[in-house]
CSV table of C-alpha atoms and ligand atoms in Angstrom, one decimal:
chain,number,residue,atom,x,y,z
N,1,UNK,CA,-6.5,-6.5,15.7
N,2,UNK,CA,-5.7,-3.0,16.8
N,3,UNK,CA,-7.5,-0.9,14.2
N,4,UNK,CA,-6.8,3.0,13.5
N,5,UNK,CA,-9.9,5.0,14.5
N,6,UNK,CA,-11.1,5.6,11.0
N,7,UNK,CA,-11.1,2.0,10.3
N,8,UNK,CA,-13.6,-0.1,12.2
N,9,UNK,CA,-15.6,-3.5,12.1
N,10,UNK,CA,-19.2,-3.0,11.6
N,11,UNK,CA,-22.3,-5.2,12.7
N,12,UNK,CA,-22.0,-7.3,9.8
N,13,UNK,CA,-18.6,-8.4,10.6
N,14,UNK,CA,-16.8,-6.5,7.8
N,15,UNK,CA,-13.9,-4.4,7.9
N,16,UNK,CA,-15.3,-0.4,7.3
N,17,UNK,CA,-13.1,2.5,6.0
N,18,UNK,CA,-14.3,6.2,5.9
N,19,UNK,CA,-17.9,5.0,6.9
N,20,UNK,CA,-17.9,2.4,3.8
N,21,UNK,CA,-18.2,-1.4,4.1
N,22,UNK,CA,-15.2,-2.8,2.2
N,23,UNK,CA,-17.0,-5.2,1.0
N,24,UNK,CA,-19.3,-3.3,-0.8
N,25,UNK,CA,-16.5,-1.1,-2.3
N,26,UNK,CA,-15.0,-4.3,-3.6
N,27,UNK,CA,-18.4,-5.3,-5.0
N,28,UNK,CA,-18.8,-1.9,-6.9
N,29,UNK,CA,-15.4,-1.1,-7.9
N,30,UNK,CA,-13.5,-4.8,-8.3
N,31,UNK,CA,-10.5,-6.0,-6.6
N,32,UNK,CA,-7.5,-5.5,-6.4
N,33,UNK,CA,-8.2,-1.8,-5.4
N,34,UNK,CA,-6.4,0.7,-3.5
N,35,UNK,CA,-8.8,2.5,-1.0
N,36,UNK,CA,-7.8,5.7,0.6
N,37,UNK,CA,-9.4,7.7,3.6
N,38,UNK,CA,-9.6,11.3,2.7
N,39,UNK,CA,-10.3,12.5,6.3
N,40,UNK,CA,-7.0,10.8,7.3
N,41,UNK,CA,-5.3,12.6,4.9
N,42,UNK,CA,-6.4,15.8,5.6
N,43,UNK,CA,-6.0,15.4,9.5
N,44,UNK,CA,-2.3,14.3,8.9
N,45,UNK,CA,-1.6,17.4,6.7
N,46,UNK,CA,-3.5,19.6,9.5
N,47,UNK,CA,-1.3,18.3,11.9
N,48,UNK,CA,1.8,19.2,10.9
N,49,UNK,CA,0.6,22.8,9.7
N,50,UNK,CA,-1.1,23.5,13.0
N,51,UNK,CA,2.0,22.6,14.7
N,52,UNK,CA,4.2,25.0,12.8
N,53,UNK,CA,1.7,27.3,13.1
N,54,UNK,CA,1.3,27.4,16.8
N,55,UNK,CA,4.8,26.3,18.1
N,56,UNK,CA,6.6,28.2,15.2
N,57,UNK,CA,4.6,31.5,14.5
N,58,UNK,CA,3.6,29.8,11.1
N,59,UNK,CA,7.2,30.6,9.8
N,60,UNK,CA,7.4,27.4,7.8
N,61,UNK,CA,5.7,25.2,5.6
N,62,UNK,CA,4.5,21.6,5.1
N,63,UNK,CA,5.7,20.0,2.1
N,64,UNK,CA,3.9,16.7,1.3
N,65,UNK,CA,6.5,14.1,-0.2
N,66,UNK,CA,4.4,13.2,-3.1
N,67,UNK,CA,6.7,10.3,-3.9
N,68,UNK,CA,4.6,8.2,-1.3
N,69,UNK,CA,1.6,8.5,-3.5
N,70,UNK,CA,1.4,10.7,-6.5
N,71,UNK,CA,-1.6,11.4,-8.5
N,72,UNK,CA,-3.8,14.4,-9.3
N,73,UNK,CA,-6.3,14.3,-6.8
N,74,UNK,CA,-3.5,14.1,-3.7
N,75,UNK,CA,-2.2,17.2,-5.2
N,76,UNK,CA,-5.7,18.8,-5.1
N,77,UNK,CA,-6.0,17.9,-1.7
N,78,UNK,CA,-2.9,19.5,-0.8
N,79,UNK,CA,-3.7,22.6,-2.3
N,80,UNK,CA,-7.2,22.7,-0.4
N,81,UNK,CA,-4.9,21.9,2.7
N,82,UNK,CA,-2.7,25.1,1.7
N,83,UNK,CA,0.5,22.9,2.0
N,84,UNK,CA,3.4,22.7,-0.3
N,85,UNK,CA,4.6,19.7,-2.1
N,86,UNK,CA,8.1,18.2,-2.9
N,87,UNK,CA,8.5,16.4,-6.2
N,88,UNK,CA,11.3,14.2,-7.4
N,89,UNK,CA,10.8,14.1,-11.0
N,90,UNK,CA,9.3,15.7,-14.3
N,91,UNK,CA,6.3,13.2,-14.1
N,92,UNK,CA,5.3,14.2,-10.6
N,93,UNK,CA,5.9,18.1,-11.4
N,94,UNK,CA,3.7,17.4,-14.4
N,95,UNK,CA,1.0,15.7,-12.1
N,96,UNK,CA,0.9,18.5,-9.7
N,97,UNK,CA,0.8,21.2,-12.5
N,98,UNK,CA,-2.0,19.4,-14.2
N,99,UNK,CA,-3.7,19.1,-11.0
N,100,UNK,CA,-3.4,23.2,-10.5
N,101,UNK,CA,-1.3,22.7,-7.8
N,102,UNK,CA,0.6,26.2,-7.5
N,103,UNK,CA,4.4,25.2,-8.3
N,104,UNK,CA,5.9,28.2,-6.3
N,105,UNK,CA,5.1,25.7,-3.4
N,106,UNK,CA,6.8,23.1,-4.7
N,107,UNK,CA,10.5,22.1,-3.9
N,108,UNK,CA,12.4,19.6,-6.6
N,109,UNK,CA,14.6,16.8,-5.2
N,110,UNK,CA,16.6,14.2,-6.8
N,111,UNK,CA,20.3,13.0,-6.9
N,112,UNK,CA,20.5,13.1,-10.8
N,113,UNK,CA,17.6,15.7,-12.2
N,114,UNK,CA,17.8,15.4,-15.8
N,115,UNK,CA,18.4,18.5,-17.7
N,116,UNK,CA,15.1,18.6,-19.2
N,117,UNK,CA,13.4,17.9,-15.7
N,118,UNK,CA,15.2,21.1,-14.6
N,119,UNK,CA,14.0,23.0,-17.7
N,120,UNK,CA,10.6,21.9,-17.2
N,121,UNK,CA,10.7,23.1,-13.5
N,122,UNK,CA,12.3,26.4,-14.3
N,123,UNK,CA,9.9,27.3,-16.8
N,124,UNK,CA,6.9,26.3,-14.4
N,125,UNK,CA,8.0,28.5,-11.9
N,126,UNK,CA,9.3,25.7,-9.4
N,127,UNK,CA,9.4,27.3,-5.9
N,128,UNK,CA,12.8,25.7,-4.9
N,129,UNK,CA,15.4,23.1,-6.1
N,130,UNK,CA,17.1,20.9,-3.8
N,131,UNK,CA,21.0,20.8,-5.3
N,132,UNK,CA,22.6,17.6,-5.0
N,133,UNK,CA,25.5,17.9,-7.4
N,134,UNK,CA,28.0,20.6,-8.7
N,135,UNK,CA,27.4,19.5,-12.0
N,136,UNK,CA,23.4,20.2,-11.5
N,137,UNK,CA,24.4,23.9,-9.8
N,138,UNK,CA,26.2,24.6,-13.3
N,139,UNK,CA,23.0,23.3,-15.1
N,140,UNK,CA,20.5,25.4,-13.2
N,141,UNK,CA,23.0,28.5,-13.4
N,142,UNK,CA,23.1,28.3,-17.0
N,143,UNK,CA,19.3,27.7,-17.6
N,144,UNK,CA,18.2,30.3,-15.1
N,145,UNK,CA,20.8,32.7,-16.7
N,146,UNK,CA,18.9,31.8,-20.3
N,147,UNK,CA,15.7,32.2,-19.1
N,148,UNK,CA,16.7,35.5,-17.1
N,149,UNK,CA,15.2,34.4,-13.7
N,150,UNK,CA,17.3,34.0,-10.3
N,151,UNK,CA,16.3,30.5,-9.3
N,152,UNK,CA,16.1,29.6,-5.3
N,153,UNK,CA,17.9,26.6,-4.1
N,154,UNK,CA,18.6,24.9,-1.2
N,155,UNK,CA,21.8,22.2,-1.1
N,156,UNK,CA,21.3,18.7,0.6
N,157,UNK,CA,23.6,18.0,3.1
N,158,UNK,CA,24.4,14.7,5.2
N,159,UNK,CA,24.4,15.7,9.0
N,160,UNK,CA,25.8,12.1,9.7
N,161,UNK,CA,22.9,10.8,11.6
N,162,UNK,CA,21.8,7.5,11.2
N,163,UNK,CA,18.0,6.9,12.0
N,164,UNK,CA,17.7,3.1,13.0
N,165,UNK,CA,15.5,1.8,10.5
N,166,UNK,CA,15.9,-0.8,7.6
N,167,UNK,CA,19.3,-0.3,6.1
N,168,UNK,CA,17.8,-0.1,2.7
N,169,UNK,CA,15.7,3.1,3.4
N,170,UNK,CA,18.4,5.0,5.0
N,171,UNK,CA,19.9,7.8,3.3
N,172,UNK,CA,21.5,10.5,5.1
N,173,UNK,CA,24.7,8.2,6.0
N,174,UNK,CA,28.3,9.6,4.8
N,175,UNK,CA,28.2,6.8,2.1
N,176,UNK,CA,24.9,7.8,0.3
N,177,UNK,CA,24.1,8.6,-3.3
N,178,UNK,CA,22.1,11.6,-1.7
N,179,UNK,CA,23.7,14.7,-0.3
N,180,UNK,CA,26.9,16.2,0.7
N,181,UNK,CA,28.5,15.4,4.2
N,182,UNK,CA,29.3,18.3,6.6
N,183,UNK,CA,32.2,16.4,7.9
N,184,UNK,CA,34.2,15.8,5.1
N,185,UNK,CA,34.3,19.4,3.7
N,186,UNK,CA,32.1,18.6,0.7
N,187,UNK,CA,28.9,20.6,1.8
N,188,UNK,CA,30.9,23.5,2.4
N,189,UNK,CA,32.6,23.0,-0.9
N,190,UNK,CA,29.3,23.0,-2.6
N,191,UNK,CA,28.0,26.0,-0.8
N,192,UNK,CA,31.1,28.1,-1.7
N,193,UNK,CA,30.8,26.9,-5.4
N,194,UNK,CA,26.9,28.0,-5.4
N,195,UNK,CA,27.7,31.4,-3.5
N,196,UNK,CA,29.6,32.3,-6.9
N,197,UNK,CA,26.7,31.7,-8.9
N,198,UNK,CA,24.7,34.9,-10.4
N,199,UNK,CA,21.5,33.3,-11.0
N,200,UNK,CA,20.9,31.0,-8.2
N,201,UNK,CA,20.0,32.0,-4.6
N,202,UNK,CA,21.1,29.7,-2.0
N,203,UNK,CA,18.3,30.0,0.6
N,204,UNK,CA,19.6,26.9,3.1
N,205,UNK,CA,20.3,23.6,3.6
N,206,UNK,CA,18.1,20.2,3.3
N,207,UNK,CA,18.4,16.9,5.0
N,208,UNK,CA,16.4,13.8,5.2
N,209,UNK,CA,17.9,11.4,7.8
N,210,UNK,CA,15.7,8.3,6.7
N,211,UNK,CA,12.3,6.8,6.7
N,212,UNK,CA,10.0,4.8,9.2
N,213,UNK,CA,11.9,6.6,12.0
N,214,UNK,CA,10.3,6.6,15.5
N,215,UNK,CA,13.2,7.8,17.6
N,216,UNK,CA,12.4,11.4,18.5
N,217,UNK,CA,16.2,11.7,19.3
N,218,UNK,CA,17.2,11.2,15.8
N,219,UNK,CA,15.3,14.2,14.7
N,220,UNK,CA,16.6,16.2,17.3
N,221,UNK,CA,20.2,15.1,16.6
N,222,UNK,CA,19.9,15.8,13.0
N,223,UNK,CA,18.7,19.5,14.0
N,224,UNK,CA,21.3,20.0,16.0
N,225,UNK,CA,24.2,19.0,13.6
N,226,UNK,CA,22.4,21.1,10.8
N,227,UNK,CA,22.2,24.0,13.2
N,228,UNK,CA,25.9,23.7,14.3
N,229,UNK,CA,26.9,23.7,10.5
N,230,UNK,CA,25.0,26.5,9.7
N,231,UNK,CA,26.8,28.7,12.6
N,232,UNK,CA,30.1,27.2,11.4
N,233,UNK,CA,29.6,28.1,7.7
N,234,UNK,CA,28.2,31.5,8.7
N,235,UNK,CA,31.6,32.1,10.4
N,236,UNK,CA,33.6,30.5,7.5
N,237,UNK,CA,31.9,31.9,4.3
N,238,UNK,CA,29.4,34.7,5.8
N,239,UNK,CA,26.7,32.8,4.7
N,240,UNK,CA,23.6,32.5,6.8
N,241,UNK,CA,20.9,30.1,6.3
N,242,UNK,CA,17.1,31.5,5.8
N,243,UNK,CA,15.6,28.2,5.1
N,244,UNK,CA,15.8,24.8,6.6
N,245,UNK,CA,14.4,21.8,5.3
N,246,UNK,CA,14.4,18.8,7.8
N,247,UNK,CA,12.9,16.2,5.6
N,248,UNK,CA,10.5,13.5,6.2
N,249,UNK,CA,11.0,10.1,7.6
N,250,UNK,CA,7.9,9.8,10.5
N,251,UNK,CA,7.2,6.5,10.9
N,252,UNK,CA,3.7,4.7,10.4
N,253,UNK,CA,2.0,1.6,11.8
N,254,UNK,CA,2.2,-1.6,9.8
N,255,UNK,CA,2.0,-4.4,12.0
N,256,UNK,CA,2.2,-5.2,15.8
N,257,UNK,CA,6.0,-4.4,16.0
N,258,UNK,CA,5.4,-1.0,15.3
N,259,UNK,CA,4.2,1.5,17.6
N,260,UNK,CA,0.9,3.0,17.1
N,261,UNK,CA,1.4,6.7,16.8
N,262,UNK,CA,-1.5,9.5,17.6
N,263,UNK,CA,-1.8,12.9,16.2
N,264,UNK,CA,-0.2,14.0,19.3
N,265,UNK,CA,2.9,12.2,18.8
N,266,UNK,CA,3.4,13.2,15.3
N,267,UNK,CA,3.0,16.9,16.9
N,268,UNK,CA,5.9,16.1,19.3
N,269,UNK,CA,8.3,15.0,17.0
N,270,UNK,CA,7.8,18.3,15.2
N,271,UNK,CA,7.7,20.2,18.5
N,272,UNK,CA,11.1,18.7,19.3
N,273,UNK,CA,12.6,19.5,16.2
N,274,UNK,CA,11.4,23.0,16.6
N,275,UNK,CA,12.6,23.4,20.2
N,276,UNK,CA,16.3,22.2,19.1
N,277,UNK,CA,16.4,24.5,16.3
N,278,UNK,CA,15.3,27.5,18.7
N,279,UNK,CA,17.8,26.4,21.3
N,280,UNK,CA,20.6,26.1,18.7
N,281,UNK,CA,19.6,29.5,17.0
N,282,UNK,CA,19.9,31.1,20.5
N,283,UNK,CA,23.6,29.4,21.1
N,284,UNK,CA,24.8,30.4,17.9
N,285,UNK,CA,23.3,34.0,17.4
N,286,UNK,CA,21.5,32.7,14.4
N,287,UNK,CA,18.3,34.0,12.8
N,288,UNK,CA,15.3,31.4,13.1
N,289,UNK,CA,15.2,29.9,9.7
N,290,UNK,CA,12.1,29.4,8.0
N,291,UNK,CA,11.5,25.7,8.5
N,292,UNK,CA,10.5,23.0,6.0
N,293,UNK,CA,9.2,19.3,6.8
N,294,UNK,CA,8.5,17.0,4.1
N,295,UNK,CA,6.2,14.0,5.5
N,296,UNK,CA,5.2,11.5,3.1
N,297,UNK,CA,4.5,8.2,4.4
N,298,UNK,CA,2.9,9.5,7.6
N,299,UNK,CA,0.4,11.3,5.6
N,300,UNK,CA,-0.9,8.8,3.2
N,301,UNK,CA,0.3,5.5,4.7
N,302,UNK,CA,-2.2,4.8,7.3
N,303,UNK,CA,-4.8,6.3,5.1
N,304,UNK,CA,-4.7,3.6,2.8
N,305,UNK,CA,-5.5,0.1,2.5
N,306,UNK,CA,-5.6,-2.5,-0.7
N,307,UNK,CA,-8.7,-4.9,-1.1
N,308,UNK,CA,-8.0,-8.3,-2.8
N,309,UNK,CA,-10.1,-11.0,-3.8
N,310,UNK,CA,-8.6,-14.6,-2.6
N,311,UNK,CA,-7.8,-17.1,-5.1
N,312,UNK,CA,-6.2,-20.1,-5.2
N,313,UNK,CA,-5.2,-21.8,-2.0
N,314,UNK,CA,-2.1,-24.1,-1.6
N,315,UNK,CA,-1.3,-26.2,1.5
N,316,UNK,CA,2.4,-27.6,1.5
N,317,UNK,CA,1.9,-30.4,4.2
N,318,UNK,CA,4.0,-29.8,7.1
N,319,UNK,CA,5.5,-26.5,5.5
N,320,UNK,CA,3.2,-23.7,5.0
N,321,UNK,CA,-0.1,-22.8,3.5
N,322,UNK,CA,0.0,-20.2,0.6
N,323,UNK,CA,-3.2,-18.1,0.2
N,324,UNK,CA,-3.0,-16.3,-3.2
N,325,UNK,CA,-4.6,-13.1,-4.2
N,326,UNK,CA,-5.4,-11.2,-7.3
N,327,UNK,CA,-2.6,-8.7,-6.9
N,328,UNK,CA,0.8,-8.8,-5.9
N,329,UNK,CA,4.1,-7.3,-6.4
N,330,UNK,CA,2.9,-5.0,-9.1
N,331,UNK,CA,0.6,-3.6,-6.6
N,332,UNK,CA,2.8,-3.8,-3.8
N,333,UNK,CA,6.4,-4.6,-4.3
N,334,UNK,CA,7.8,-3.6,-0.8
N,335,UNK,CA,8.0,-7.3,0.5
N,336,UNK,CA,10.0,-8.3,-2.4
N,337,UNK,CA,12.1,-5.1,-1.9
N,338,UNK,CA,12.6,-5.0,1.9
N,339,UNK,CA,10.7,-8.0,3.3
N,340,UNK,CA,8.5,-5.2,4.5
N,341,UNK,CA,5.5,-6.5,6.9
N,342,UNK,CA,1.8,-5.8,7.0
N,343,UNK,CA,-1.2,-6.5,9.0
N,344,UNK,CA,-3.8,-8.7,7.1
N,345,UNK,CA,-7.5,-9.6,7.6
N,346,UNK,CA,-10.3,-11.0,5.9
N,347,UNK,CA,-12.7,-7.6,5.3
N,348,UNK,CA,-15.7,-10.0,4.8
N,349,UNK,CA,-15.2,-11.9,8.1
N,350,UNK,CA,-13.4,-9.5,10.2
N,351,UNK,CA,-14.8,-10.7,13.6
N,352,UNK,CA,-13.8,-14.5,12.9
N,353,UNK,CA,-11.2,-15.8,15.1
N,354,UNK,CA,-7.7,-16.3,13.5
N,355,UNK,CA,-7.1,-20.0,13.1
N,356,UNK,CA,-4.2,-20.4,11.2
N,357,UNK,CA,-1.1,-19.0,9.8
N,358,UNK,CA,-0.8,-18.3,6.3
N,359,UNK,CA,1.5,-16.7,3.4
N,360,UNK,CA,-0.4,-14.4,1.4
N,361,UNK,CA,0.9,-14.9,-2.5
N,362,UNK,CA,0.5,-12.7,-5.3
N,363,UNK,CA,-0.2,-13.8,-9.0
N,364,UNK,CA,3.2,-12.9,-10.5
N,365,UNK,CA,5.7,-15.4,-11.7
N,366,UNK,CA,8.3,-14.6,-9.1
N,367,UNK,CA,8.4,-16.9,-5.9
N,368,UNK,CA,9.4,-13.8,-3.9
N,369,UNK,CA,6.2,-12.3,-5.1
N,370,UNK,CA,4.5,-12.3,-1.6
N,371,UNK,CA,2.5,-9.7,0.3
N,372,UNK,CA,2.8,-10.8,4.0
N,373,UNK,CA,4.7,-14.1,5.3
N,374,UNK,CA,3.3,-15.9,8.4
N,375,UNK,CA,0.2,-14.2,9.1
N,376,UNK,CA,-2.8,-15.1,11.2
N,377,UNK,CA,-6.0,-15.4,9.4
N,378,UNK,CA,-9.6,-17.3,9.9
N,379,UNK,CA,-9.2,-20.0,7.4
N,380,UNK,CA,-9.3,-18.3,4.0
N,381,UNK,CA,-11.8,-19.3,1.1
N,382,UNK,CA,-11.7,-18.4,-2.3
N,383,UNK,CA,-13.9,-15.2,-2.9
N,384,UNK,CA,-12.8,-13.9,0.5
N,385,UNK,CA,-12.0,-10.2,0.4
N,386,UNK,CA,-8.8,-9.5,2.0
N,387,UNK,CA,-7.6,-6.2,3.2
N,388,UNK,CA,-3.9,-5.2,3.6
N,389,UNK,CA,-3.6,-2.4,5.9
N,390,UNK,CA,-1.2,0.9,5.6
N,391,UNK,CA,-0.7,0.5,2.0
N,392,UNK,CA,-1.3,4.1,1.5
N,393,UNK,CA,2.4,5.0,1.0
N,394,UNK,CA,4.7,3.5,-1.6
N,395,UNK,CA,2.4,0.9,-3.1
N,396,UNK,CA,0.4,2.6,-6.0
N,397,UNK,CA,3.6,5.0,-6.6
N,398,UNK,CA,5.8,1.8,-6.9
N,399,UNK,CA,3.5,-0.3,-8.7
N,400,UNK,CA,4.2,-1.7,-12.2
N,401,UNK,CA,2.6,-3.4,-15.0
N,402,UNK,CA,4.9,-6.7,-14.4
N,403,UNK,CA,3.7,-9.5,-16.2
N,404,UNK,CA,1.4,-7.1,-18.1
N,405,UNK,CA,-1.1,-7.2,-14.9
N,406,UNK,CA,-3.3,-3.8,-14.2
N,407,UNK,CA,-2.1,-1.6,-12.1
N,408,UNK,CA,-5.1,-1.0,-9.6
N,409,UNK,CA,-7.3,1.7,-9.7
N,410,UNK,CA,-7.6,3.8,-6.6
N,411,UNK,CA,-10.8,5.1,-4.9
N,412,UNK,CA,-10.9,8.3,-2.4
N,413,UNK,CA,-13.8,7.5,0.4
N,414,UNK,CA,-15.1,10.2,2.6
N,415,UNK,CA,-18.4,10.2,4.7
N,416,UNK,CA,-19.5,6.9,3.3
N,417,UNK,CA,-19.0,7.6,-0.3
N,418,UNK,CA,-16.2,6.6,-2.7
N,419,UNK,CA,-15.3,7.9,-5.8
N,420,UNK,CA,-12.1,7.1,-8.2
N,421,UNK,CA,-8.9,8.9,-8.0
N,422,UNK,CA,-7.3,6.6,-10.2
N,423,UNK,CA,-9.4,4.6,-12.9
N,424,UNK,CA,-8.9,1.3,-13.7
N,425,UNK,CA,-6.4,0.1,-16.4
N,426,UNK,CA,-7.4,-1.8,-19.6
N,427,UNK,CA,-6.0,-4.3,-22.1
N,428,UNK,CA,-5.5,-1.4,-24.2
N,429,UNK,CA,-3.6,0.8,-21.6
N,430,UNK,CA,-1.3,-2.4,-21.4
N,431,UNK,CA,-0.5,-2.4,-25.0
N,432,UNK,CA,-0.7,1.7,-25.5
N,433,UNK,CA,3.0,2.1,-26.1
N,434,UNK,CA,3.8,-0.9,-28.1
N,435,UNK,CA,4.7,-0.8,-31.6
N,436,UNK,CA,5.6,-3.6,-34.5
N,437,UNK,CA,8.2,-2.3,-37.0
N,438,UNK,CA,7.3,-3.2,-40.7
N,439,UNK,CA,10.0,-5.6,-40.6
N,440,UNK,CA,8.1,-7.8,-38.0
N,441,UNK,CA,4.8,-7.9,-39.8
N,442,UNK,CA,6.1,-9.9,-42.6
H,1,PLP,C1,11.2,10.0,0.7
H,1,PLP,C2,11.6,11.5,1.0
H,1,PLP,C3,10.8,12.1,2.1
H,1,PLP,C4,9.6,11.5,2.7
H,1,PLP,O1,9.9,10.3,3.5
H,1,PLP,P1,8.6,9.7,4.2
H,1,PLP,O2,9.5,8.7,5.0
H,1,PLP,O3,7.7,9.3,3.5
H,1,PLP,O4,8.1,10.6,5.3
H,1,PLP,C5,10.9,13.3,2.3
H,1,PLP,N1,12.1,13.9,1.7
H,1,PLP,C6,12.9,13.3,1.0
H,1,PLP,C7,14.2,13.9,0.5
H,1,PLP,C8,12.9,12.2,0.4
H,1,PLP,O5,13.4,11.6,-0.3
């Protein structure tokens, strides 16, 4: 298997991450377990940050899209790396706050932000809010007025660019619950509406054309459309953007069907975006906007793996073989949601040739609870340690206590040492919020 540089197979034939033997990690911390490589996370944050420094005179900022993986430690890393974050709920905002993250470097998203979330965000000095409805603009206007502040906002627009990826994770099409279309006049209407508000400062536009995108052209096209729209609005309404947030969506490697990108490839996406913005600014006589990008998956995705222990094995003669692990859709619902594909290996027998095709199943009471379908492995035995690669993004953040299973703990590995960043749950955590009313106690 074609492994990323921080993963390797050691002389014992075990998979290693961040200089640590995954079999030792599994023994010490138990399974299922999320394992994150700190160096990889930092490297990816720096790739984007340095490219903005070099190619755009530092006139911009990287925002880590924390919905990909949100916990206190990741905000602490973002803070140390000097980048911003985007948050999409009161819970993510609270987590960032608790980690000591400076919220003036946080942008808040959401198609239906709740009043209490907006109130909480304004009370804690959120840097900017990406407005996604007329009603939201009214709420912010009122809240900001009551608090005696002027709130910076962007508005979310749909440039109408379709990124080629799984249909369920495309978000910038005209038929989307997100954003306002540039083509049907609705974005223009919202801009005019916001420009009349007294306590809201419109800085510019945000768009996010989808996720798991590899086509450089989609990012360029989005930038072209957004800059053309900026020029149109400047003419029409006299408003010129000072900030442009081009979203995230840079793809990662999950399995052999995906390209394996290097730092230079991510740099090139950003360079292409910057080049387009500069050309378009020139063409239309616009000022160069402060540029924001919001990578999530590409920062944490390949940094993370999940370790499981193999349990029950069931062969249905002439049909298929199921290898069940001690996790499942409660720690990784992405197969169940999108039929996402993952690469799987036996971490304790990583050098052995693959001799059979199996389906890796979870332990939930749900036939769709699968982790990987038709993957090649050596003949798995009970007790083997299984590693699923590229689980750093949208796994822990989408985990649940379905079937009252524990959401796995997470460790951060660096220089051959591992520390918990999310501790294991206990049965007590499972029932923490349960109550039995008096009437049921008789
Ligand atoms: C999900 C999301 C991102 C991050 O997308 P990735 O594919 O993880 O890079 C960025 N911005 C917005 C608004 C999003 O919804």
